[in-house]
């Protein structure tokens, strides 16, 4: 397993967690990733009065991966970077296991070999989402 600085990644996830918008659940979540272009990107959960519209921390992480809202980070037509390693944390900075929908989101952008740290330790995404559906099935 490649060398990942999980302590730094967790710290970045915790800093992102502080920006969570969670007036309904009061359950802030932060996510941080090492991307294939070397960037550390982060996301936090953003809730909505229409509860089902809530964006999980992993959703904003994936948006950040694509440079959404950050002009100049990715040139148009450039191959988007991939997720290499992801840490998701709760309010205490402890690893949190991503919900099923987010496992699928992470799979699209990191694939089965993505390293994921959860309450169960560091594993490959394929261990959390076996036989995943992906673009190759379309
Ligand atoms: N949440 C995440 O941000 N990521 C997950 O993987 C699990 C759940 C958020 C959604 C909601 O704002 C709060 O945690 C409680 O479910």
PDB file of N, CA and C in Angstrom, residues 131-138:
ATOM      1  N   UNK A 131     -17.855  -5.550  -6.254  1.00  0.00           N
ATOM      2  CA  UNK A 131     -18.585  -5.719  -7.526  1.00  0.00           C
ATOM      3  C   UNK A 131     -19.354  -4.465  -7.909  1.00  0.00           C
ATOM      4  N   UNK A 132     -18.693  -3.312  -7.773  1.00  0.00           N
ATOM      5  CA  UNK A 132     -19.382  -2.031  -7.977  1.00  0.00           C
ATOM      6  C   UNK A 132     -19.796  -1.822  -9.417  1.00  0.00           C
ATOM      7  N   UNK A 133     -20.904  -1.151  -9.580  1.00  0.00           N
ATOM      8  CA  UNK A 133     -21.343  -0.677 -10.888  1.00  0.00           C
ATOM      9  C   UNK A 133     -20.454   0.508 -11.272  1.00  0.00           C
ATOM     10  N   UNK A 134     -20.043   0.559 -12.526  1.00  0.00           N
ATOM     11  CA  UNK A 134     -19.198   1.679 -12.961  1.00  0.00           C
ATOM     12  C   UNK A 134     -19.414   1.980 -14.418  1.00  0.00           C
ATOM     13  N   UNK A 135     -18.673   2.973 -14.943  1.00  0.00           N
ATOM     14  CA  UNK A 135     -18.866   3.410 -16.317  1.00  0.00           C
ATOM     15  C   UNK A 135     -18.665   2.314 -17.349  1.00  0.00           C
ATOM     16  N   UNK A 136     -17.881   1.292 -16.989  1.00  0.00           N
ATOM     17  CA  UNK A 136     -17.605   0.223 -17.956  1.00  0.00           C
ATOM     18  C   UNK A 136     -18.851  -0.617 -18.261  1.00  0.00           C
ATOM     19  N   UNK A 137     -19.891  -0.467 -17.451  1.00  0.00           N
ATOM     20  CA  UNK A 137     -21.128  -1.231 -17.692  1.00  0.00           C
ATOM     21  C   UNK A 137     -22.069  -0.523 -18.657  1.00  0.00           C
ATOM     22  N   UNK A 138     -21.757   0.727 -18.977  1.00  0.00           N
ATOM     23  CA  UNK A 138     -22.671   1.485 -19.835  1.00  0.00           C
ATOM     24  C   UNK A 138     -22.415   1.204 -21.312  1.00  0.00           C
TER      25      UNK A 138
END
